[in-house]
Structure formats: structure tokens, C-alpha cells
PDB file of C-alpha atoms in Angstrom:
ATOM      1  CA  UNK A   1      65.384  15.212 -32.745  1.00 58.00           C
ATOM      2  CA  UNK A   2      65.867  15.503 -36.509  1.00 64.00           C
ATOM      3  CA  UNK A   3      66.580  11.835 -37.049  1.00 90.00           C
ATOM      4  CA  UNK A   4      65.210   9.363 -39.547  1.00 95.00           C
ATOM      5  CA  UNK A   5      66.185   5.814 -38.599  1.00 96.00           C
ATOM      6  CA  UNK A   6      66.422   3.048 -41.171  1.00 97.00           C
ATOM      7  CA  UNK A   7      66.876  -0.683 -40.557  1.00 97.00           C
ATOM      8  CA  UNK A   8      68.616  -2.819 -41.527  1.00 97.00           C
ATOM      9  CA  UNK A   9      71.722  -0.909 -42.652  1.00 95.00           C
ATOM     10  CA  UNK A  10      72.723  -3.788 -44.929  1.00 96.00           C
ATOM     11  CA  UNK A  11      70.611  -6.550 -46.465  1.00 96.00           C
ATOM     12  CA  UNK A  12      71.602  -9.409 -48.749  1.00 95.00           C
ATOM     13  CA  UNK A  13      68.805 -11.439 -50.269  1.00 92.00           C
ATOM     14  CA  UNK A  14      68.210 -13.984 -52.978  1.00 89.00           C
ATOM     15  CA  UNK A  15      65.765 -13.446 -55.794  1.00 88.00           C
ATOM     16  CA  UNK A  16      63.162 -15.691 -54.160  1.00 87.00           C
ATOM     17  CA  UNK A  17      63.336 -14.134 -50.706  1.00 88.00           C
ATOM     18  CA  UNK A  18      60.842 -11.826 -49.037  1.00 94.00           C
ATOM     19  CA  UNK A  19      62.276  -9.107 -46.858  1.00 95.00           C
ATOM     20  CA  UNK A  20      61.314  -5.662 -45.580  1.00 97.00           C
ATOM     21  CA  UNK A  21      63.065  -2.353 -45.061  1.00 98.00           C
ATOM     22  CA  UNK A  22      61.901  -0.183 -42.174  1.00 98.00           C
ATOM     23  CA  UNK A  23      61.981   3.545 -41.544  1.00 98.00           C
ATOM     24  CA  UNK A  24      61.000   5.485 -38.443  1.00 97.00           C
ATOM     25  CA  UNK A  25      60.832   9.165 -37.518  1.00 96.00           C
ATOM     26  CA  UNK A  26      59.576  10.987 -34.432  1.00 90.00           C
ATOM     27  CA  UNK A  27      59.592  14.549 -35.728  1.00 90.00           C
ATOM     28  CA  UNK A  28      55.833  14.706 -36.203  1.00 89.00           C
ATOM     29  CA  UNK A  29      56.288  14.677 -39.973  1.00 90.00           C
ATOM     30  CA  UNK A  30      53.280  13.500 -41.951  1.00 90.00           C
ATOM     31  CA  UNK A  31      54.996  12.971 -45.322  1.00 90.00           C
ATOM     32  CA  UNK A  32      57.388  10.067 -45.822  1.00 93.00           C
ATOM     33  CA  UNK A  33      59.339   9.064 -48.888  1.00 94.00           C
ATOM     34  CA  UNK A  34      61.274   6.160 -50.378  1.00 97.00           C
ATOM     35  CA  UNK A  35      64.143   6.947 -52.735  1.00 96.00           C
ATOM     36  CA  UNK A  36      66.431   4.546 -54.590  1.00 97.00           C
ATOM     37  CA  UNK A  37      70.052   5.458 -55.291  1.00 95.00           C
ATOM     38  CA  UNK A  38      72.374   3.486 -57.553  1.00 95.00           C
ATOM     39  CA  UNK A  39      76.124   3.919 -57.304  1.00 91.00           C
ATOM     40  CA  UNK A  40      77.370   7.330 -58.478  1.00 88.00           C
ATOM     41  CA  UNK A  41      73.811   8.383 -59.378  1.00 91.00           C
ATOM     42  CA  UNK A  42      71.419  10.830 -57.714  1.00 92.00           C
ATOM     43  CA  UNK A  43      68.489   9.546 -55.642  1.00 94.00           C
ATOM     44  CA  UNK A  44      65.337   8.705 -57.572  1.00 94.00           C
ATOM     45  CA  UNK A  45      61.891   9.000 -56.019  1.00 93.00           C
ATOM     46  CA  UNK A  46      59.903   5.779 -55.637  1.00 96.00           C
ATOM     47  CA  UNK A  47      56.952   6.502 -53.328  1.00 95.00           C
ATOM     48  CA  UNK A  48      55.475   9.314 -51.253  1.00 92.00           C
ATOM     49  CA  UNK A  49      53.023   8.910 -48.386  1.00 93.00           C
ATOM     50  CA  UNK A  50      51.123  11.936 -47.150  1.00 89.00           C
ATOM     51  CA  UNK A  51      49.036  11.541 -43.980  1.00 90.00           C
ATOM     52  CA  UNK A  52      49.481   7.761 -44.242  1.00 93.00           C
ATOM     53  CA  UNK A  53      48.038   7.661 -47.758  1.00 92.00           C
ATOM     54  CA  UNK A  54      50.041   6.847 -50.868  1.00 93.00           C
ATOM     55  CA  UNK A  55      50.194  10.041 -52.910  1.00 89.00           C
ATOM     56  CA  UNK A  56      52.972   9.317 -55.408  1.00 90.00           C
ATOM     57  CA  UNK A  57      54.035   6.028 -57.002  1.00 93.00           C
ATOM     58  CA  UNK A  58      56.683   6.652 -59.644  1.00 92.00           C
ATOM     59  CA  UNK A  59      55.654   3.588 -61.694  1.00 91.00           C
ATOM     60  CA  UNK A  60      57.655   1.321 -59.424  1.00 95.00           C
ATOM     61  CA  UNK A  61      57.478  -2.446 -60.182  1.00 96.00           C
ATOM     62  CA  UNK A  62      55.066  -4.372 -57.968  1.00 95.00           C
ATOM     63  CA  UNK A  63      57.916  -6.395 -56.460  1.00 96.00           C
ATOM     64  CA  UNK A  64      58.361  -3.291 -54.283  1.00 97.00           C
ATOM     65  CA  UNK A  65      55.384  -2.796 -51.957  1.00 97.00           C
ATOM     66  CA  UNK A  66      55.277   0.214 -49.622  1.00 98.00           C
ATOM     67  CA  UNK A  67      53.311   0.387 -46.402  1.00 97.00           C
ATOM     68  CA  UNK A  68      52.704   3.218 -43.944  1.00 96.00           C
ATOM     69  CA  UNK A  69      51.142   1.642 -40.823  1.00 95.00           C
ATOM     70  CA  UNK A  70      51.159   4.928 -38.889  1.00 93.00           C
ATOM     71  CA  UNK A  71      52.504   8.447 -39.098  1.00 89.00           C
ATOM     72  CA  UNK A  72      55.922   7.470 -37.695  1.00 94.00           C
ATOM     73  CA  UNK A  73      56.623   4.299 -39.647  1.00 97.00           C
ATOM     74  CA  UNK A  74      57.260   3.475 -43.275  1.00 97.00           C
ATOM     75  CA  UNK A  75      58.023   0.030 -44.623  1.00 98.00           C
ATOM     76  CA  UNK A  76      59.160  -1.225 -48.002  1.00 98.00           C
ATOM     77  CA  UNK A  77      58.321  -4.871 -48.628  1.00 97.00           C
ATOM     78  CA  UNK A  78      60.564  -6.669 -51.106  1.00 96.00           C
ATOM     79  CA  UNK A  79      59.699  -9.804 -53.038  1.00 94.00           C
ATOM     80  CA  UNK A  80      61.156 -11.556 -56.070  1.00 93.00           C
ATOM     81  CA  UNK A  81      63.742  -8.852 -56.632  1.00 93.00           C
ATOM     82  CA  UNK A  82      66.270  -8.808 -59.448  1.00 95.00           C
ATOM     83  CA  UNK A  83      70.034  -8.227 -59.165  1.00 95.00           C
ATOM     84  CA  UNK A  84      69.563  -4.813 -60.802  1.00 95.00           C
ATOM     85  CA  UNK A  85      67.491  -3.793 -57.782  1.00 96.00           C
ATOM     86  CA  UNK A  86      70.684  -3.719 -55.717  1.00 97.00           C
ATOM     87  CA  UNK A  87      71.037  -0.142 -54.500  1.00 97.00           C
ATOM     88  CA  UNK A  88      70.958   2.174 -51.496  1.00 96.00           C
ATOM     89  CA  UNK A  89      67.358   2.703 -50.392  1.00 97.00           C
ATOM     90  CA  UNK A  90      66.812   6.019 -48.669  1.00 96.00           C
ATOM     91  CA  UNK A  91      63.878   7.038 -46.519  1.00 97.00           C
ATOM     92  CA  UNK A  92      63.006  10.685 -45.943  1.00 94.00           C
ATOM     93  CA  UNK A  93      60.352  12.676 -44.132  1.00 93.00           C
ATOM     94  CA  UNK A  94      58.963  16.218 -44.149  1.00 89.00           C
ATOM     95  CA  UNK A  95      56.102  18.275 -42.801  1.00 84.00           C
ATOM     96  CA  UNK A  96      53.177  17.308 -45.029  1.00 70.00           C
ATOM     97  CA  UNK A  97      50.906  20.061 -46.183  1.00 63.00           C
ATOM     98  CA  UNK A  98      53.844  22.428 -46.404  1.00 58.00           C
ATOM     99  CA  UNK A  99      55.159  22.188 -49.893  1.00 59.00           C
ATOM    100  CA  UNK A 100      58.126  24.248 -48.805  1.00 61.00           C
ATOM    101  CA  UNK A 101      59.090  21.708 -46.177  1.00 75.00           C
ATOM    102  CA  UNK A 102      62.645  20.510 -45.720  1.00 85.00           C
ATOM    103  CA  UNK A 103      63.318  16.830 -46.338  1.00 89.00           C
ATOM    104  CA  UNK A 104      65.307  14.877 -43.778  1.00 92.00           C
ATOM    105  CA  UNK A 105      66.940  11.660 -44.920  1.00 94.00           C
ATOM    106  CA  UNK A 106      67.994   8.520 -43.096  1.00 95.00           C
ATOM    107  CA  UNK A 107      71.359   6.808 -43.544  1.00 94.00           C
ATOM    108  CA  UNK A 108      69.883   4.319 -45.968  1.00 96.00           C
ATOM    109  CA  UNK A 109      69.616   0.547 -46.295  1.00 97.00           C
ATOM    110  CA  UNK A 110      72.122  -0.973 -48.688  1.00 96.00           C
ATOM    111  CA  UNK A 111      70.456  -3.844 -50.512  1.00 97.00           C
ATOM    112  CA  UNK A 112      72.293  -6.542 -52.440  1.00 96.00           C
ATOM    113  CA  UNK A 113      70.247  -9.006 -54.491  1.00 95.00           C
ATOM    114  CA  UNK A 114      72.087 -12.189 -55.447  1.00 92.00           C
TER     115      UNK A 114
ATOM    116  CA  UNK B   1      59.919  17.852 -67.092  1.00 86.00           C
ATOM    117  CA  UNK B   2      62.303  19.429 -64.591  1.00 90.00           C
ATOM    118  CA  UNK B   3      65.990  18.824 -65.209  1.00 93.00           C
ATOM    119  CA  UNK B   4      68.697  19.783 -62.740  1.00 96.00           C
ATOM    120  CA  UNK B   5      72.318  20.153 -63.771  1.00 96.00           C
ATOM    121  CA  UNK B   6      75.427  20.490 -61.661  1.00 96.00           C
ATOM    122  CA  UNK B   7      78.702  21.389 -63.300  1.00 92.00           C
ATOM    123  CA  UNK B   8      81.486  20.405 -62.820  1.00 91.00           C
ATOM    124  CA  UNK B   9      80.961  16.806 -61.735  1.00 93.00           C
ATOM    125  CA  UNK B  10      84.075  16.893 -59.585  1.00 96.00           C
ATOM    126  CA  UNK B  11      86.354  19.500 -58.053  1.00 95.00           C
ATOM    127  CA  UNK B  12      89.666  19.175 -56.193  1.00 96.00           C
ATOM    128  CA  UNK B  13      91.025  22.187 -54.310  1.00 96.00           C
ATOM    129  CA  UNK B  14      93.607  22.979 -51.635  1.00 97.00           C
ATOM    130  CA  UNK B  15      92.446  23.705 -48.134  1.00 97.00           C
ATOM    131  CA  UNK B  16      91.395  27.281 -47.403  1.00 97.00           C
ATOM    132  CA  UNK B  17      89.922  28.150 -50.784  1.00 96.00           C
ATOM    133  CA  UNK B  18      86.515  29.771 -51.115  1.00 97.00           C
ATOM    134  CA  UNK B  19      84.314  27.669 -53.371  1.00 95.00           C
ATOM    135  CA  UNK B  20      81.269  28.209 -55.549  1.00 96.00           C
ATOM    136  CA  UNK B  21      79.148  25.214 -56.525  1.00 96.00           C
ATOM    137  CA  UNK B  22      76.654  25.736 -59.323  1.00 96.00           C
ATOM    138  CA  UNK B  23      73.201  24.290 -59.927  1.00 97.00           C
ATOM    139  CA  UNK B  24      70.849  25.067 -62.812  1.00 97.00           C
ATOM    140  CA  UNK B  25      67.281  23.953 -63.454  1.00 97.00           C
ATOM    141  CA  UNK B  26      65.034  24.134 -66.492  1.00 95.00           C
ATOM    142  CA  UNK B  27      61.597  24.904 -64.993  1.00 92.00           C
ATOM    143  CA  UNK B  28      61.462  28.051 -62.857  1.00 91.00           C
ATOM    144  CA  UNK B  29      58.095  27.050 -61.301  1.00 89.00           C
ATOM    145  CA  UNK B  30      59.702  25.630 -58.175  1.00 90.00           C
ATOM    146  CA  UNK B  31      58.625  25.676 -54.544  1.00 89.00           C
ATOM    147  CA  UNK B  32      62.048  25.426 -52.992  1.00 91.00           C
ATOM    148  CA  UNK B  33      65.617  24.356 -53.559  1.00 95.00           C
ATOM    149  CA  UNK B  34      67.601  22.249 -51.147  1.00 95.00           C
ATOM    150  CA  UNK B  35      71.343  21.582 -50.969  1.00 97.00           C
ATOM    151  CA  UNK B  36      72.512  18.278 -49.519  1.00 97.00           C
ATOM    152  CA  UNK B  37      75.818  16.712 -48.629  1.00 97.00           C
ATOM    153  CA  UNK B  38      76.456  12.985 -49.019  1.00 96.00           C
ATOM    154  CA  UNK B  39      79.484  11.146 -47.658  1.00 94.00           C
ATOM    155  CA  UNK B  40      80.451   7.840 -49.356  1.00 90.00           C
ATOM    156  CA  UNK B  41      77.937   5.082 -48.614  1.00 86.00           C
ATOM    157  CA  UNK B  42      75.898   7.345 -46.352  1.00 89.00           C
ATOM    158  CA  UNK B  43      72.558   9.110 -46.441  1.00 91.00           C
ATOM    159  CA  UNK B  44      71.915  12.735 -47.356  1.00 94.00           C
ATOM    160  CA  UNK B  45      72.471  15.561 -44.898  1.00 94.00           C
ATOM    161  CA  UNK B  46      70.438  18.699 -45.506  1.00 93.00           C
ATOM    162  CA  UNK B  47      72.645  21.789 -45.658  1.00 96.00           C
ATOM    163  CA  UNK B  48      70.350  24.619 -46.673  1.00 96.00           C
ATOM    164  CA  UNK B  49      66.769  25.044 -47.836  1.00 93.00           C
ATOM    165  CA  UNK B  50      65.779  28.104 -49.861  1.00 94.00           C
ATOM    166  CA  UNK B  51      62.090  28.832 -50.333  1.00 91.00           C
ATOM    167  CA  UNK B  52      61.007  30.059 -53.750  1.00 91.00           C
ATOM    168  CA  UNK B  53      60.330  33.521 -52.314  1.00 91.00           C
ATOM    169  CA  UNK B  54      63.829  33.827 -50.835  1.00 93.00           C
ATOM    170  CA  UNK B  55      67.058  34.921 -52.485  1.00 95.00           C
ATOM    171  CA  UNK B  56      69.572  33.367 -50.118  1.00 95.00           C
ATOM    172  CA  UNK B  57      70.168  31.389 -46.939  1.00 95.00           C
ATOM    173  CA  UNK B  58      73.227  31.190 -44.712  1.00 96.00           C
ATOM    174  CA  UNK B  59      74.482  28.620 -42.245  1.00 95.00           C
ATOM    175  CA  UNK B  60      77.963  28.986 -40.821  1.00 96.00           C
ATOM    176  CA  UNK B  61      80.492  28.899 -43.673  1.00 97.00           C
ATOM    177  CA  UNK B  62      77.766  28.056 -46.190  1.00 97.00           C
ATOM    178  CA  UNK B  63      75.701  30.493 -48.212  1.00 97.00           C
ATOM    179  CA  UNK B  64      73.196  29.479 -50.869  1.00 97.00           C
ATOM    180  CA  UNK B  65      71.551  31.817 -53.337  1.00 97.00           C
ATOM    181  CA  UNK B  66      68.587  31.337 -55.640  1.00 97.00           C
ATOM    182  CA  UNK B  67      67.692  33.139 -58.861  1.00 96.00           C
ATOM    183  CA  UNK B  68      64.438  31.585 -60.029  1.00 93.00           C
ATOM    184  CA  UNK B  69      64.107  33.666 -63.156  1.00 92.00           C
ATOM    185  CA  UNK B  70      67.424  32.476 -64.520  1.00 95.00           C
ATOM    186  CA  UNK B  71      67.035  28.945 -63.137  1.00 96.00           C
ATOM    187  CA  UNK B  72      70.193  29.026 -61.049  1.00 97.00           C
ATOM    188  CA  UNK B  73      71.418  28.446 -57.526  1.00 97.00           C
ATOM    189  CA  UNK B  74      74.900  28.645 -56.081  1.00 97.00           C
ATOM    190  CA  UNK B  75      76.343  27.181 -52.894  1.00 97.00           C
ATOM    191  CA  UNK B  76      79.247  29.189 -51.527  1.00 97.00           C
ATOM    192  CA  UNK B  77      81.639  27.457 -49.128  1.00 97.00           C
ATOM    193  CA  UNK B  78      84.020  29.783 -47.317  1.00 97.00           C
ATOM    194  CA  UNK B  79      87.494  28.735 -46.177  1.00 97.00           C
ATOM    195  CA  UNK B  80      87.164  25.110 -47.282  1.00 97.00           C
ATOM    196  CA  UNK B  81      88.435  22.332 -45.006  1.00 97.00           C
ATOM    197  CA  UNK B  82      89.330  18.668 -45.655  1.00 97.00           C
ATOM    198  CA  UNK B  83      86.185  17.733 -43.714  1.00 96.00           C
ATOM    199  CA  UNK B  84      84.124  19.412 -46.443  1.00 97.00           C
ATOM    200  CA  UNK B  85      85.132  16.624 -48.839  1.00 97.00           C
ATOM    201  CA  UNK B  86      81.895  14.935 -49.949  1.00 97.00           C
ATOM    202  CA  UNK B  87      79.386  14.888 -52.791  1.00 97.00           C
ATOM    203  CA  UNK B  88      77.126  17.924 -52.874  1.00 98.00           C
ATOM    204  CA  UNK B  89      73.661  17.513 -54.365  1.00 97.00           C
ATOM    205  CA  UNK B  90      71.234  20.200 -55.435  1.00 97.00           C
ATOM    206  CA  UNK B  91      67.529  19.287 -55.426  1.00 96.00           C
ATOM    207  CA  UNK B  92      64.604  21.307 -56.718  1.00 94.00           C
ATOM    208  CA  UNK B  93      61.220  20.937 -55.020  1.00 90.00           C
ATOM    209  CA  UNK B  94      58.003  20.880 -57.011  1.00 84.00           C
ATOM    210  CA  UNK B  95      54.438  19.692 -56.608  1.00 77.00           C
ATOM    211  CA  UNK B  96      53.135  16.374 -57.864  1.00 75.00           C
ATOM    212  CA  UNK B  97      49.915  14.680 -56.801  1.00 69.00           C
ATOM    213  CA  UNK B  98      49.533  17.105 -53.910  1.00 69.00           C
ATOM    214  CA  UNK B  99      52.892  16.114 -52.470  1.00 73.00           C
ATOM    215  CA  UNK B 100      56.364  17.493 -52.729  1.00 76.00           C
ATOM    216  CA  UNK B 101      58.737  15.916 -55.198  1.00 85.00           C
ATOM    217  CA  UNK B 102      62.456  16.641 -55.245  1.00 90.00           C
ATOM    218  CA  UNK B 103      64.375  16.393 -58.511  1.00 92.00           C
ATOM    219  CA  UNK B 104      68.086  15.944 -57.904  1.00 95.00           C
ATOM    220  CA  UNK B 105      71.109  16.956 -59.882  1.00 96.00           C
ATOM    221  CA  UNK B 106      73.824  14.358 -60.394  1.00 95.00           C
ATOM    222  CA  UNK B 107      75.961  15.922 -57.703  1.00 96.00           C
ATOM    223  CA  UNK B 108      79.433  17.393 -57.501  1.00 97.00           C
ATOM    224  CA  UNK B 109      82.215  15.439 -55.793  1.00 96.00           C
ATOM    225  CA  UNK B 110      84.396  17.833 -53.808  1.00 97.00           C
ATOM    226  CA  UNK B 111      87.857  16.938 -52.551  1.00 97.00           C
ATOM    227  CA  UNK B 112      89.622  19.426 -50.275  1.00 97.00           C
ATOM    228  CA  UNK B 113      93.294  18.591 -49.927  1.00 96.00           C
ATOM    229  CA  UNK B 114      95.233  19.413 -46.732  1.00 95.00           C
TER     230      UNK B 114
END
């Protein structure tokens, strides 16, 4: 099973809403990632968790709050977002501790902020 | 700061042609290089991963090569098919904060015409 599952596939929210994106993998990977991708642009790294600890935060605004409750799950909590935060949010995972590990991506959650 | 370039940004070819997609990067101190495919509105599918110590990898009709010293990688697609139409992204893996960080090129949109 080389699958990374993201829910929901589509999310529409207002600027005052609180919502969460979820990501799950059962490949035994211990590194999990959130990327943001705007239309016709490459993915940009937001956060990396390694062994359930936050190891990289690419200076992401605090209205995005990541959480890694266990080695299989990764959440991204959203609050007070702006319309410019509308994008495809991609989750990925890899074998932590192996810098040469292959990243596997989910299908993404398409977020629209009204 | 690592920069990854893919030229051209788009390519349209008739079915059956052999293709070469180019990727260049500015910092040769990489751990790996990964080629991805992305269909419109979808997530990223890993095609090939080349470790920094390797020169090439093959999977079916795909062959990727890596020349670290010159900062270049190529993805060769043999006997292209309409189903190969997608955006192809090159990503270079490096180390940051003890975790792997991928830096993506802007991608190359391939259209294979029947």
C-alpha cells in the first residue's frame, strides 16, 4: 500500500470559519509533510514532521496550525484564512531518518476561502 | 539557496516520439532527485527517484539520469503516448533541520497528440 489519503477533497470556507484538513498513511513512514500549491505553480513546503515532532516550519502564518497526533496521521487546522490562501494543499510522507527517501503524495485538498 | 529550472515550460508532440525533459539545479550538494507527474487538479505521482550516488534509474518507458557535477537531470520518455500528457515536475532533495526538503522546478506541461 503506497497510498496517502487526504480528506476532504474539496473545502469551501469563510474567513471566520475554523476547519481542518486530514492526511493518513499506513506505510510505516515517520516523516510527513504539508505542501501548498497555487494554480500553475510548483508545490511549496509548509511543514515537516519527523517522528511526530515538527522539524520544519517554513515561516507559515499562524492561521495555519499543523498537528501530528500519531505516526499515521497529520492534520492542518485552519482559522481566519484569507482568500489568497485558496490553493491545493498536498500531504506527503517518506521514511524518516533516510534522507534519500522517496516522497509519496496524496491527491490533495482543494481549499477555497470566500 | 537551491533553484531548480525546467525548460521548456510546455511541449506538444505527436504520439510515438521519444522525449527528453530537462531539469537543472544550482547547488550540486543534493541528496536525491525525484521526478513527478501531475494530472490537472490532482496530486503528484512519483515516477523515479535517483539517489545522489546514482547516475540513472529506469522504470518501463522512463529513464532518468543525474549529473550532479553539472547540476542537471534528464527524464527520457520512450515512444510517447497520449496518456503521458501531464505536467512533469523535477524536485531536488536536500537537508534542512534534520529533515528532507524538496525544492521543485516549475514543471513542464506535456501534450502528446494522437
